[in-house]
Each structure stands twice: as C-alpha cells, then as structure tokens.
Coordinates of C-alpha atoms in Angstrom, one line a residue:
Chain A
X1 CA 0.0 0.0 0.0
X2 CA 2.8 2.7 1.0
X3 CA 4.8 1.1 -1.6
X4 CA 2.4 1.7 -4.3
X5 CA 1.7 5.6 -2.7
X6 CA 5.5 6.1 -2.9
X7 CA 5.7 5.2 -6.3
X8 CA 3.1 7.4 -7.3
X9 CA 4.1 10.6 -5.4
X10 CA 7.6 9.7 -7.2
X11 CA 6.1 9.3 -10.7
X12 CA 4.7 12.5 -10.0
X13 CA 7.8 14.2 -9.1
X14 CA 9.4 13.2 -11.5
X15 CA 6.6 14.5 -14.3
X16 CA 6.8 18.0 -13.1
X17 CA 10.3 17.7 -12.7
X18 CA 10.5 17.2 -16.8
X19 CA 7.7 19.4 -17.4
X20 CA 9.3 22.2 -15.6
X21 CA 12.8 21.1 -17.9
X22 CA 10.8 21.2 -20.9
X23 CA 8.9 24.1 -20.8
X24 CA 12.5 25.6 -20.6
X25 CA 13.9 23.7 -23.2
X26 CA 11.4 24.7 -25.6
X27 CA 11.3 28.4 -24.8
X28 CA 15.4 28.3 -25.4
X29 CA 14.8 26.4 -28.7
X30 CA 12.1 28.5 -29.7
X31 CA 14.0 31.6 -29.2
X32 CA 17.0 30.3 -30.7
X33 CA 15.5 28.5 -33.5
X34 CA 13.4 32.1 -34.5
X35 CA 16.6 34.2 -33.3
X36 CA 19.8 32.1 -34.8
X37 CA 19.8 32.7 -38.7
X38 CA 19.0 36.7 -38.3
X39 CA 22.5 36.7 -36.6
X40 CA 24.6 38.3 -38.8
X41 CA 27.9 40.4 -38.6
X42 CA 25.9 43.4 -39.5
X43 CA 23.1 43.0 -37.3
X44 CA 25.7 42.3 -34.5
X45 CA 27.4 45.4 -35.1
X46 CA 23.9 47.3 -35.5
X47 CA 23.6 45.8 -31.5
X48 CA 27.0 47.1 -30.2
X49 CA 25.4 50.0 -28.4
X50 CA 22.9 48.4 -26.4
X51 CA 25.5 45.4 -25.7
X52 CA 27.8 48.4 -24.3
X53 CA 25.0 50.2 -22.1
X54 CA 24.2 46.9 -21.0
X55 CA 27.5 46.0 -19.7
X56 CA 27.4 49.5 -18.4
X57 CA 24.9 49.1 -16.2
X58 CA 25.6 46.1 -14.9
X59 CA 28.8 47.5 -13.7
X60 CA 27.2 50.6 -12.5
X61 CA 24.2 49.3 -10.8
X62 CA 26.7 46.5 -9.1
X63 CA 29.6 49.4 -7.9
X64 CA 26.5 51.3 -6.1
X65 CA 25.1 48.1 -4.7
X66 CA 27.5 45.3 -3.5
X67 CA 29.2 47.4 -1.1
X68 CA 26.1 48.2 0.6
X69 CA 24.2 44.7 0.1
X70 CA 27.0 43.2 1.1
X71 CA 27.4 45.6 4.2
X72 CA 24.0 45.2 5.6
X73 CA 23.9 41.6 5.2
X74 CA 27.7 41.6 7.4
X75 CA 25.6 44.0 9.7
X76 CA 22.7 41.5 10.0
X77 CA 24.5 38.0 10.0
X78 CA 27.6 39.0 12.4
X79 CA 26.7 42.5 14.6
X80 CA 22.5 43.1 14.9
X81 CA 21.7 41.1 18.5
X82 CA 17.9 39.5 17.6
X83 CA 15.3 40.9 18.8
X84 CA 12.9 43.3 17.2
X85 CA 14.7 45.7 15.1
X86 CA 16.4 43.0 13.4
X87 CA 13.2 41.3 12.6
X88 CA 11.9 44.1 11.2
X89 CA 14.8 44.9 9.1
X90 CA 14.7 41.7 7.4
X91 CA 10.4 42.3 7.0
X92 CA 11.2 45.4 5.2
X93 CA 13.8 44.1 3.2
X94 CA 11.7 41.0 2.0
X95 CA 8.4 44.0 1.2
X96 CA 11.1 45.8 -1.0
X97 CA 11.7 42.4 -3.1
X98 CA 8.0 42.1 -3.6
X99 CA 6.9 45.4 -5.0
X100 CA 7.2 45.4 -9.2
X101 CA 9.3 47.1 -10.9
X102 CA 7.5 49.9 -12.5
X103 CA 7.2 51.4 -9.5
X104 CA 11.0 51.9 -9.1
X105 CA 11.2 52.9 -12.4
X106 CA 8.8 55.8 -12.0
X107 CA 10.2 56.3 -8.2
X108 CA 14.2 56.4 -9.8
X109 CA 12.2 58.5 -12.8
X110 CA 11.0 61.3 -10.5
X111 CA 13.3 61.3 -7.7
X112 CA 17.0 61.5 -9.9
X113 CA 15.4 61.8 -13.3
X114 CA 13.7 65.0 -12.5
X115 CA 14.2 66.3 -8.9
X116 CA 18.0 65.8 -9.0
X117 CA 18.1 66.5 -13.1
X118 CA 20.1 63.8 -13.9
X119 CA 17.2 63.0 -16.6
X120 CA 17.7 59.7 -18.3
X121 CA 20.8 58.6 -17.8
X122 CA 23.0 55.6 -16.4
X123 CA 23.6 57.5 -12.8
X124 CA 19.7 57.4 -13.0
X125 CA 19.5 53.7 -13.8
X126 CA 22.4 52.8 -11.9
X127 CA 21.2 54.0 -8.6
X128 CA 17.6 52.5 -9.6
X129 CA 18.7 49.4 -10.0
X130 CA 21.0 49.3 -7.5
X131 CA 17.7 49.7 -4.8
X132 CA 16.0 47.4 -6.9
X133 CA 18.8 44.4 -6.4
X134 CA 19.6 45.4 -3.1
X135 CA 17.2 42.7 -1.8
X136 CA 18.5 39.6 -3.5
X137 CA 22.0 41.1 -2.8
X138 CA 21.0 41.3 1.1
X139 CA 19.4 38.0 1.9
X140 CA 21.5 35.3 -0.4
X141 CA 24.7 36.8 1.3
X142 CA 23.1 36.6 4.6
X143 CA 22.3 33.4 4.6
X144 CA 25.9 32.7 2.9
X145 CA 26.9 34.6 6.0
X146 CA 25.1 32.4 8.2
X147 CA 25.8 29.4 7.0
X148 CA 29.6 29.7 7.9
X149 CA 30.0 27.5 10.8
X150 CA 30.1 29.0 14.1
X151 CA 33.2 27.2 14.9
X152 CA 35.1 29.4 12.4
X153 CA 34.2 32.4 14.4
X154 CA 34.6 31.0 18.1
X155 CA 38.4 30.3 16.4
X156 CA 39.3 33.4 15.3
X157 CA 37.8 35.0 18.4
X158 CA 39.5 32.5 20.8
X159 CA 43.1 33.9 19.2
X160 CA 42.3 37.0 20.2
X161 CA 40.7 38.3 17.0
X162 CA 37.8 41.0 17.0
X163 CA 34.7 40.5 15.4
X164 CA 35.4 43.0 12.9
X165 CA 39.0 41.0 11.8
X166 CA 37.0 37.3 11.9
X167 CA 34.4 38.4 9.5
X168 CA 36.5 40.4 7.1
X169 CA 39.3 37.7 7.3
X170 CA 37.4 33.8 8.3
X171 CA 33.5 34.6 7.9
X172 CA 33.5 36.6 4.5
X173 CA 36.2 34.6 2.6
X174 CA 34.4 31.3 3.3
X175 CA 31.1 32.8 2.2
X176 CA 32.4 34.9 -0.8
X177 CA 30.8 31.6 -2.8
X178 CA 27.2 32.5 -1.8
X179 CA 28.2 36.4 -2.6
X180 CA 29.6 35.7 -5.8
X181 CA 26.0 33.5 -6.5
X182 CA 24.5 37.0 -5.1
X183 CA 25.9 38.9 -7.3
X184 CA 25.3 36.7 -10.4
X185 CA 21.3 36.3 -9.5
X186 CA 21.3 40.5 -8.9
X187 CA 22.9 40.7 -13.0
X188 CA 20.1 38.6 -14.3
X189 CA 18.1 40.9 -12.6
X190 CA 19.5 43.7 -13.9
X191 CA 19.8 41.9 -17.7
X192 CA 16.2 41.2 -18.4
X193 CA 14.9 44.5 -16.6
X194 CA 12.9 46.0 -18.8
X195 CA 10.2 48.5 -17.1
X196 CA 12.7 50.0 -14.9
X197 CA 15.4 50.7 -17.1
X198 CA 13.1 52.0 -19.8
X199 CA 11.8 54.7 -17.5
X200 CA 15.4 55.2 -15.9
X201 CA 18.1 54.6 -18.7
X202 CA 16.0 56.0 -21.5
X203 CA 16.6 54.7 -25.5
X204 CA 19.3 57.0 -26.8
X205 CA 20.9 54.4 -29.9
X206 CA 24.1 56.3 -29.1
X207 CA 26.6 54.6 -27.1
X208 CA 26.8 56.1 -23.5
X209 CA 30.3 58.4 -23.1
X210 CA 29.5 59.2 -19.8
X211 CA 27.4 58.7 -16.7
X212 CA 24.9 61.0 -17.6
X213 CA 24.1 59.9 -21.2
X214 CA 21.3 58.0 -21.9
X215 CA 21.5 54.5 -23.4
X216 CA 19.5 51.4 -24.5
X217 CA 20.0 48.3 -22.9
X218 CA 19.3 44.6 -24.5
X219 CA 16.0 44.2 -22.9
X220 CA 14.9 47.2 -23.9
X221 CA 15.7 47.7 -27.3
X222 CA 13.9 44.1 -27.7
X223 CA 10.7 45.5 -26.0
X224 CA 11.0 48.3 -28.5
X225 CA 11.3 45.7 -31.5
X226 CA 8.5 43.8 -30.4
X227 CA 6.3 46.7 -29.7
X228 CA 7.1 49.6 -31.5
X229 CA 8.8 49.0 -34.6
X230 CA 6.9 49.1 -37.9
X231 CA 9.4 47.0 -40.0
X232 CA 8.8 44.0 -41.4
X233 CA 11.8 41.9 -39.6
X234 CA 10.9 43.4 -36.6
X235 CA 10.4 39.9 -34.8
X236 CA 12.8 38.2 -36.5
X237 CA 15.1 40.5 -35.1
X238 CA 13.9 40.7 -31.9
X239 CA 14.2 37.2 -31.6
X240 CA 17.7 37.5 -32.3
X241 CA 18.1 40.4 -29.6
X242 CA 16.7 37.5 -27.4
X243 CA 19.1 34.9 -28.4
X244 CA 22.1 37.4 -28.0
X245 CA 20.7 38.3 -24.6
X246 CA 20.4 34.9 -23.5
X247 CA 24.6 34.3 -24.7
X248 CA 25.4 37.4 -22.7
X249 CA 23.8 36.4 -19.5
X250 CA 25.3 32.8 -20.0
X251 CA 28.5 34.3 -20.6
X252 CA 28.5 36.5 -17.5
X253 CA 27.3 33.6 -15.2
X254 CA 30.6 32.0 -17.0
X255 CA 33.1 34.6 -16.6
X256 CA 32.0 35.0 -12.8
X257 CA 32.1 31.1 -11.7
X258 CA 35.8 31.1 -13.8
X259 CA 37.1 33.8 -12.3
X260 CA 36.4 32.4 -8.5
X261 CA 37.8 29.6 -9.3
X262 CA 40.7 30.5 -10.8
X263 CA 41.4 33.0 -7.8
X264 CA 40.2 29.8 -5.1
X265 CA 42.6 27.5 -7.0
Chain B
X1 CA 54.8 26.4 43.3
X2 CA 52.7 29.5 42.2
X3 CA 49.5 29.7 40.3
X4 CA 48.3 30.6 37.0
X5 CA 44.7 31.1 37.8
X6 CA 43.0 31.9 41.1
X7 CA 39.4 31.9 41.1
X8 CA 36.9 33.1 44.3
X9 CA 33.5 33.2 44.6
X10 CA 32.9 33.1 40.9
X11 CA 29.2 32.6 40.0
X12 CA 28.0 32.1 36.5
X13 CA 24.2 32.6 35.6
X14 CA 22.6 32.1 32.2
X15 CA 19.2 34.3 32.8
X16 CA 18.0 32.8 35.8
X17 CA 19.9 29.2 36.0
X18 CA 22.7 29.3 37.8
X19 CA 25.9 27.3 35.7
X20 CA 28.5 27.9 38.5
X21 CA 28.2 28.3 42.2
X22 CA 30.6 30.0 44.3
X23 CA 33.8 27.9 43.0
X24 CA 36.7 28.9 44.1
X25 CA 40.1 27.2 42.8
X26 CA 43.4 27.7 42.0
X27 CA 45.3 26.3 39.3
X28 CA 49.4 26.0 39.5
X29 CA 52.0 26.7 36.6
X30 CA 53.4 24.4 34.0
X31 CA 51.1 21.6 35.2
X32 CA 48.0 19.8 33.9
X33 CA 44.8 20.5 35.8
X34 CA 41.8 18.4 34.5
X35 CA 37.9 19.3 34.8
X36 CA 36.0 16.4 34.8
X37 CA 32.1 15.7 35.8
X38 CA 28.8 14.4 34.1
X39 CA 26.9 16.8 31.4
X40 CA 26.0 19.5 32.2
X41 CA 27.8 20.3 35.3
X42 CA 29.5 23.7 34.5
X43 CA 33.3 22.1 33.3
X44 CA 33.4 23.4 29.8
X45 CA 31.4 26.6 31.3
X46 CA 34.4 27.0 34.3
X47 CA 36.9 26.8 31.0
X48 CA 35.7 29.3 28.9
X49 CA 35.2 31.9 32.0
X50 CA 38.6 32.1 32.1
X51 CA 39.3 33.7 28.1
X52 CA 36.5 35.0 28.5
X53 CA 34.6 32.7 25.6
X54 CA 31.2 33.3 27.5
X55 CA 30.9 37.0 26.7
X56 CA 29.4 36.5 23.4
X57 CA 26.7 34.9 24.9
X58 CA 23.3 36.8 25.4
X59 CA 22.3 37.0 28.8
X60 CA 25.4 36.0 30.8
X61 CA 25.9 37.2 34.2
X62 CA 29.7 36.7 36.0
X63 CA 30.3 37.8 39.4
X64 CA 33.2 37.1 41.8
X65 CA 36.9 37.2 40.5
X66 CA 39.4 35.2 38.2
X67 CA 43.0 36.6 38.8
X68 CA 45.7 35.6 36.3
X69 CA 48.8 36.3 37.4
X70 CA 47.4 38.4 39.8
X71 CA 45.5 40.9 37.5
X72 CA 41.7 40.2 37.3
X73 CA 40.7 39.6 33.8
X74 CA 37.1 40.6 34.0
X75 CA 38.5 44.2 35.4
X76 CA 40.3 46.4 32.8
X77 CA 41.6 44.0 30.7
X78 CA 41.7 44.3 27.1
X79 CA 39.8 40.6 25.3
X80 CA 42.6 40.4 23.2
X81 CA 45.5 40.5 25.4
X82 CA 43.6 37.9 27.5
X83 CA 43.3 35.4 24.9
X84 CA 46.7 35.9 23.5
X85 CA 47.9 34.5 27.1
X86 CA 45.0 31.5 27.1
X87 CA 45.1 29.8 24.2
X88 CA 42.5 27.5 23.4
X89 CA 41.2 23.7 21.7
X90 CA 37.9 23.2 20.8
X91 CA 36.1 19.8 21.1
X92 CA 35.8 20.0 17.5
X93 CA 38.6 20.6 15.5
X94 CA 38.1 24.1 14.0
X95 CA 41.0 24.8 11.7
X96 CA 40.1 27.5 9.0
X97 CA 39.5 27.4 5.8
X98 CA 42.9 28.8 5.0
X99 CA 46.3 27.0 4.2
X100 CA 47.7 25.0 7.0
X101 CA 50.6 28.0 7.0
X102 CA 47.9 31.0 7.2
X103 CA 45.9 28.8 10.0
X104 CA 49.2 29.0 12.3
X105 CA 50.1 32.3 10.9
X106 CA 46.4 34.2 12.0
X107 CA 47.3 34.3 16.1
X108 CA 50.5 36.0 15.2
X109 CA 48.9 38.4 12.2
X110 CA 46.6 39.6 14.8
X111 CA 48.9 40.7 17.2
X112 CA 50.3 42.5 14.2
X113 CA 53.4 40.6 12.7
X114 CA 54.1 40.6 9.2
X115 CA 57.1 39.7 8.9
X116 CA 57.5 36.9 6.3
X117 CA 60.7 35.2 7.5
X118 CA 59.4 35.7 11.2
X119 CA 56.2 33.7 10.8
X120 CA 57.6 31.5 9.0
X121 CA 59.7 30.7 11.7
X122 CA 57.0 30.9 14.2
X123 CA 55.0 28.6 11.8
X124 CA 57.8 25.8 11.9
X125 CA 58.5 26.0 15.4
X126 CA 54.6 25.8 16.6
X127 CA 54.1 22.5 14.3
X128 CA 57.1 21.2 16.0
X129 CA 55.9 22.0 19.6
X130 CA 52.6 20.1 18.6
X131 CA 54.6 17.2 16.5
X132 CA 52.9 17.7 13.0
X133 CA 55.7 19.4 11.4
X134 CA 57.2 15.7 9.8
X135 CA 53.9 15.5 8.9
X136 CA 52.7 19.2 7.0
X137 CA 56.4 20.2 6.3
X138 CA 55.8 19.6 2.3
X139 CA 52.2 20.7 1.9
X140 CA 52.2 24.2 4.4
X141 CA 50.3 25.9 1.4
X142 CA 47.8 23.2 1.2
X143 CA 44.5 23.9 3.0
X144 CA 43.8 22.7 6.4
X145 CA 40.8 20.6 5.6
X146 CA 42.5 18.4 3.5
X147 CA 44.1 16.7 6.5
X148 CA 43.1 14.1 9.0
X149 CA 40.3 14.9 12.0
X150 CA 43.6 13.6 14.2
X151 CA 46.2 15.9 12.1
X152 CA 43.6 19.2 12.6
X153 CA 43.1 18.3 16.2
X154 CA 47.2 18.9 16.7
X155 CA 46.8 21.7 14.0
X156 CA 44.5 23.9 15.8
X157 CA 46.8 23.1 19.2
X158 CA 49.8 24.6 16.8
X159 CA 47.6 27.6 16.1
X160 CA 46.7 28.3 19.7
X161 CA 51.0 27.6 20.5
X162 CA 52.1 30.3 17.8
X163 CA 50.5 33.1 20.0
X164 CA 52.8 31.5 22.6
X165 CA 49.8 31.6 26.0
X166 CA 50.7 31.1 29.1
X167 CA 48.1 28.8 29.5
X168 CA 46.4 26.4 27.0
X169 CA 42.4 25.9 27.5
X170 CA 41.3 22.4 26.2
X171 CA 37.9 21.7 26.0
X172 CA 37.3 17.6 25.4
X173 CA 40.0 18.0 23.1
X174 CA 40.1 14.2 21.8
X175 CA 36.4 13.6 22.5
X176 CA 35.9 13.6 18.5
X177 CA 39.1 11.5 17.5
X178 CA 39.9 7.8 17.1
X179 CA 42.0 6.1 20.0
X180 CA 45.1 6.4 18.3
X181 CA 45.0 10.4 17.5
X182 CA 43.6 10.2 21.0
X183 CA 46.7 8.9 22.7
X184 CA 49.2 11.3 20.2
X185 CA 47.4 14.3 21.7
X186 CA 47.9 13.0 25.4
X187 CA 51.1 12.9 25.2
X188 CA 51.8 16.1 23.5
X189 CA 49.9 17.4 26.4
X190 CA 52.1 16.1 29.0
X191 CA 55.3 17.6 26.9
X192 CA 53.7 20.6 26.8
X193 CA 53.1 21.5 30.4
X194 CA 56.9 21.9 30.3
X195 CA 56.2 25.6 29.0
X196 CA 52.8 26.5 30.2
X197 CA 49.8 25.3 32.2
X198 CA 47.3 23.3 30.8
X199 CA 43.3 23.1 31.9
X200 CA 41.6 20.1 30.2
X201 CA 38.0 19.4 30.1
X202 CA 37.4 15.4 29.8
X203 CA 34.2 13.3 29.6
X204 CA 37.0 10.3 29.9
X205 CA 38.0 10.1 33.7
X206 CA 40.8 7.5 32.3
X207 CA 42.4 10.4 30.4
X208 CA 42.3 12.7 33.5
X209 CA 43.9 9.9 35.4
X210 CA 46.7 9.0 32.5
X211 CA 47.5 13.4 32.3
X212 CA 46.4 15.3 34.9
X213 CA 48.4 16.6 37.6
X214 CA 45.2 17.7 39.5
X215 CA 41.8 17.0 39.1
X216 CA 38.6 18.7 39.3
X217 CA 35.2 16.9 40.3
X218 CA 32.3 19.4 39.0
X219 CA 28.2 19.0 39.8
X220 CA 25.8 20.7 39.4
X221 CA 27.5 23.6 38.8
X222 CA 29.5 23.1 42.0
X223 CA 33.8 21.9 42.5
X224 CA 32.6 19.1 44.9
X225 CA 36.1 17.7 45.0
X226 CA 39.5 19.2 43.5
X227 CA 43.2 17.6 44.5
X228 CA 46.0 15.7 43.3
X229 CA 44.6 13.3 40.7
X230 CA 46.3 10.4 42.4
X231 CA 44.4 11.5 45.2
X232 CA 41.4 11.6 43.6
X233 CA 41.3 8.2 41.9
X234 CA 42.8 6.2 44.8
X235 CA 41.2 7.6 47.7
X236 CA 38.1 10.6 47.0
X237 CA 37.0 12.6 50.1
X238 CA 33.4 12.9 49.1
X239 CA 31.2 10.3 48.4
X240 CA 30.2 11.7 45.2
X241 CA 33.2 11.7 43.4
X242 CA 33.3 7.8 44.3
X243 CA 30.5 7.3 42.8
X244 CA 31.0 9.3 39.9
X245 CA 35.0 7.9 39.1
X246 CA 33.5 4.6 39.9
X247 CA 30.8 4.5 37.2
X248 CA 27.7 4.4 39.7
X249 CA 26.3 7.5 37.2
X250 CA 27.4 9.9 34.7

C-alpha cells in the first residue's frame, strides 16, 4: 500500500520535474531556432550599443550596490543582537523584493530623473537598480553569511581576533561563494529588466560616453522591437536580440564562476 | 609552586539558571589540571570563563573574580591581550579554511606581525611543539581541511602555540578522534606543560587519570572535590566523586 503511494508521489515528481525542464527547453529552442539565422555580422554590429549600455549598467548598478548589500547583510548576519529591530529589518527588506518594478522605475524617474536633473541617464538607472537588487544582494549573502560555521568564528575570536578581523578575514572569505552567486542572480536581474530601465536609462541608440548619457540596454531595445517597430523583420530580429541576450547572461554567469575559481585554485 | 589562575566566589548565571556556584580554585603553573564531571555540570562553562569565551553569549551574568597572574581579567583587561595568554582547543577541530601555513600564521597576524621570515619561523617551530611538522612540512600551502580529523586536532593546538599563551584551555580536546590520534594528543599534552599550564576538560575520567596533575570533580554547577589526581582516583574525600569515578552515574 505505502509502496504503491510512494511510487506514485515519485512518478509524480518526477513528471513535473520534466515538465518544468521542458517548458525551458522549448522556450530556449524556440527563441533560438526564431533568433539564430537573423544573426549576422551586420546586425551584431547594429547591437553594439545596447551590448555596451548593458555591460554598463551592470557594472554601474553592481559598484553602487554590493558594497552596501553586502554591508548590511555583514551587519545582519555577524553585529544586529535578535530581537525586534532585526526582525523588522529583514520584514522590510523582504516588502522591498515584492513590490514590481514599474514602480522603481517611476520612483528612480522622479526622484533623480527629475528632482536631481540627472534626466535619463546611467547614474539614473544605476542608482535604480541598485535599490531594486539590493534585496536579492542582502538575503542570499546573509544566509551565505550564516551558513559559515560557528566554529570558524569562536576560532578566530578565541586567538584574540575581534569581530570586525574574523568576518572580514574567516567569515567573508568562506562565504564569498554564496556572494559571488548574489551577485550573479542580482545581473540577471538587472539583464532582463525591462520597465525599470526604460523609465530610468532611457533609449538613446548612441553609445553612453558618460554617466549622464542615456543608453538602450538589450532588454529594452527588444521590447521596443517587439512593440514599436513598424518594419517588417521586426520579430525576426527581436528574436535575435533574445538569443544574443540569453549568450550574454550565460556568458556572465561564466566569466563569474571562472574567475572564482581561478582565484580559489 | 605559584599559580596561573586563582578563582573566588565566581558565579556564573545564564538568565536565571545558575551554571557555577561560588567555586573557588586555583590552578598551578606548567602543570596539567583536569575538569572532569557528568553533562551538564559547569566544566566546559568553568573553561571558557577564564578567556572570557562566554561573553558572546546573550544573557550572561559573571560575578566574583578570576586573577591571572594576579590581574583580574574581568576588570580592565583588554579581550585580546587575554586570549593571546590563554590559548585554546575546541572539542571539534576548527581549523580555517585557510592554508595550514595562514591557519598557524592568523594568532601572530593579529597581534600585528608581518614579517615573512618571522612567521615562518613561528609557523615551523609551533608545528614542531605540537609534533605535526614531519607531517605538513611539504604541503604548508595546502588547505587545512584536506588533512586528517587527528592531524587538525594537533593543527589547531599549533595555532593556539604560535600566540605562545601562558596557559592552554582544552575543551574535550580528543572527544571527536579515534583512539590512536587520541593517545598522540595525550602525550603532547604532557610535553607541553613543560612551557605552560594546561586546563583540560574530559568526559574520559581515564584520560584525566593518564595526564592530569590535579583534578577537578564538578556538579551541578559546584567543585565538589578538587586535588591531586592520584588522590582523587585512589582515595576521593566525598562520596560523590566515588561514585562518579567509579561508574555508579554519569
């Protein structure tokens, strides 16, 4: 009887575990079969400023916040006693995760766009963003954070260390795995932001030359394609802005996981 | 014959259960001094009074007085400097996840040596005064967790030696290893309390008896008995600690 039960549940598992699989597989091979053959030098090269403002604002977005995602979450995980305020903390930063991202678009719109005139520009997106990620940033290095083993810490403090020493030295080092994953899950945020970055970044073609230039990332540029343009390739090309933007986030995830591990090994 | 430690009236509370009652001890240099007593009984709470490990614990109360040398190290004494002179051993092995040469190196770092050719001759000598040099000699930039739960053990004992303490704190040092890394680490003990004093905590009243120069009895948060080991094995004052070293509980 509990035999039969078991093999059911697992038969069941197992279907939505290849459902889930395939509905991924066939988006990927939908998008690449569509996107693939409209690949072309020129079209590449017609994509060189949105690849750029893309990589800028990753870079941007991640300068303003890893050193403060990365600071609370110390703040959180090795200082804040529990009790109340810390509870709190972590309610609020789990209500900023949940609200869409529309609203920080028009919030980053209003507040730098036009109180602080910086208009559309990267600072505008950058700093945007940067709120926007800060969430994911906080709570996947806090639980890295907390998931070093106690007995690292009691160590460190035992030979005299403060706490300040044991987490930048022992606790930081052994989690910089879980930030590095942080960090990679906060760019695929930023990559296929769309909403945001359209009210933010703007969709100046021209290649941004300084902070506050304006700039067309991936994403966008594809929403444009898909809803705004009037020639006939439109999709096709779209589709291919997909395909490209689905290489560039593998390739980041790629670089990143290399890197560490050339630097662990 | 002077002492490292003197302890009087110290009471420990955690909230509103008291861990230590009024215990009042001294412990004498270069010797071993072992804790022992069932669960629960305040041994491993006793050790970590004296570097002060219990601080970081929320809602701990300390009253009374632990001199070391004389000075009170509850009363104007900087953390640091405290644990720099009392090393110590966890019941785990804890080594970091850091080369076995940056594990050793850490105690020293702290206190603010950089000096290459200096810690690396603080590295050697520590892993010679706790006999795993022959065995890490060739592999000091490998990491630390790459070696045996027995080899770690007498690792993290270098570690706490390159900060050269007066005192080394053990707490059920061997309790995780196998009989063999068990006996290594005895002995290295007993070499060891040539240069400073040694407090060990033990579940194993056979260790305390093969080691210990003097012997602790703790229940219930109380010293019920504390003398010469040989004392203590061959002929215990309170009826207690007979029972206790003779198996009727514990």
């Amino acid at each position: 009887m509990n035999k039969r039960r078991d093999a059911v549940v697992k038969a069941l598992m197992v279907l939505s575990t290849a459902a889930a699989c395939a509905v991924l597989v066939w988006i990927l091979s939908f998008i690449m079969a569509n996107g693939l053959s409209h690949i072309t030098k020129d079209f590449l090269s017609s994509l060189v400023p949105q690849l750029i403002t893309t990589v800028y604002l990753i870079a941007g977005t991640l300068v303003v916040a890893l050193p403060i995602g990365v600071g609370t979450a110390i703040y959180l995980s090795e200082y804040a006693k529990p009790g109340k305020l810390l509870s709190s903390v972590r309610f609020a930063i789990q209500c900023l995760s949940s609200i869409p991202s529309i609203i920080y678009g028009l919030f980053g719109y209003v507040l730098m766009g036009t109180m602080l005139k910086f208009g559309f520009s990267l600072v505008t997106g950058m700093f945007t963003l940067a709120v926007m990620v800060l969430p994911i940033l906080i709570s996947t290095t806090e639980e890295a954070l907390m998931s070093v083993p106690q007995a690292y810490r009691e160590g460190s403090w035992a030979l005299g260390a403060g706490r300040l020493r044991t987490t930048m030295r022992i606790v930081l080092p052994t989690a910089l795995p879980g930030v590095i994953t942080a960090a990679i899950l906060s760019i695929g945020r930023i990559v296929g932001e769309t909403a945001a970055v359209y009210l933010t970044v703007g969709t100046s073609l021209k290649v941004p030359t300084n902070l506050l230039s304006s700039g067309r990332t991936l994403s966008v540029h594809l929403y444009l394609l898909a809803k705004e343009a009037i020639t006939p390739d439109a999709f096709s090309e779209a589709y291919a802005t997909a395909t490209l933007l689905i290489f560039v986030v593998l390739g980041i995830n790629l670089l990143v996981r290399l890197t560490t591990r050339w630097k662990k090994g | 014959m002077s002492n490292v430690f003197e302890i009087s009236d110290l009471d420990l509370f955690y909230g509103n259960f008291q861990a230590l009652k009024k215990v009042n001890m001294d412990v004498p240099e270069r010797q071993v001094t072992a804790f022992i007593g069932p669960s629960g009984c305040g041994k491993s709470t006793l050790l970590k009074t004296l570097n002060r490990m219990n601080d970081a614990i929320e809602g701990v109360k300390i009253t009374g007085q632990v001199l070391l040398r004389g000075s009170d190290i509850y009363q104007g004494m900087d953390v640091s400097k405290l644990r720099k002179r009392v090393g110590m051993v966890f019941q785990n092995p804890n080594p970091f996840p850091l080369s076995v040469f940056d594990n050793i190196a850490y105690g020293p770092r702290t206190y603010g040596i950089r000096n290459k050719s200096k810690l690396q001759g603080i590295v050697e000598h520590s892993l010679k005064k706790a006999a795993i040099w022959d065995e890490v000699k060739d592999r000091l930039n490998k990491s630390a967790l790459s070696l045996s739960g027995g080899q770690q053990q007498r690792l993290c004992i270098a570690r706490a030696l390159a900060a050269e303490p007066e005192v080394l704190l053990m707490d059920e040092p061997t309790s995780a290893l196998d009989p063999i890394s068990t006996l290594r680490i005895e002995d290295l003990v007993m070499e060891l309390k040539q240069d400073l004093s040694v407090i060990i905590v033990t579940h194993n009243m056979q260790q305390a008896a093969r080691i210990a120069d003097q012997t602790a009895f703790f229940l219930h948060g109380e010293v019920i008995e504390y003398e010469s080991t040989e004392q203590m094995f061959h002929l215990p004052k309170d009826p207690r600690t007979q029972d206790y070293i003779t198996g009727r509980f514990g």
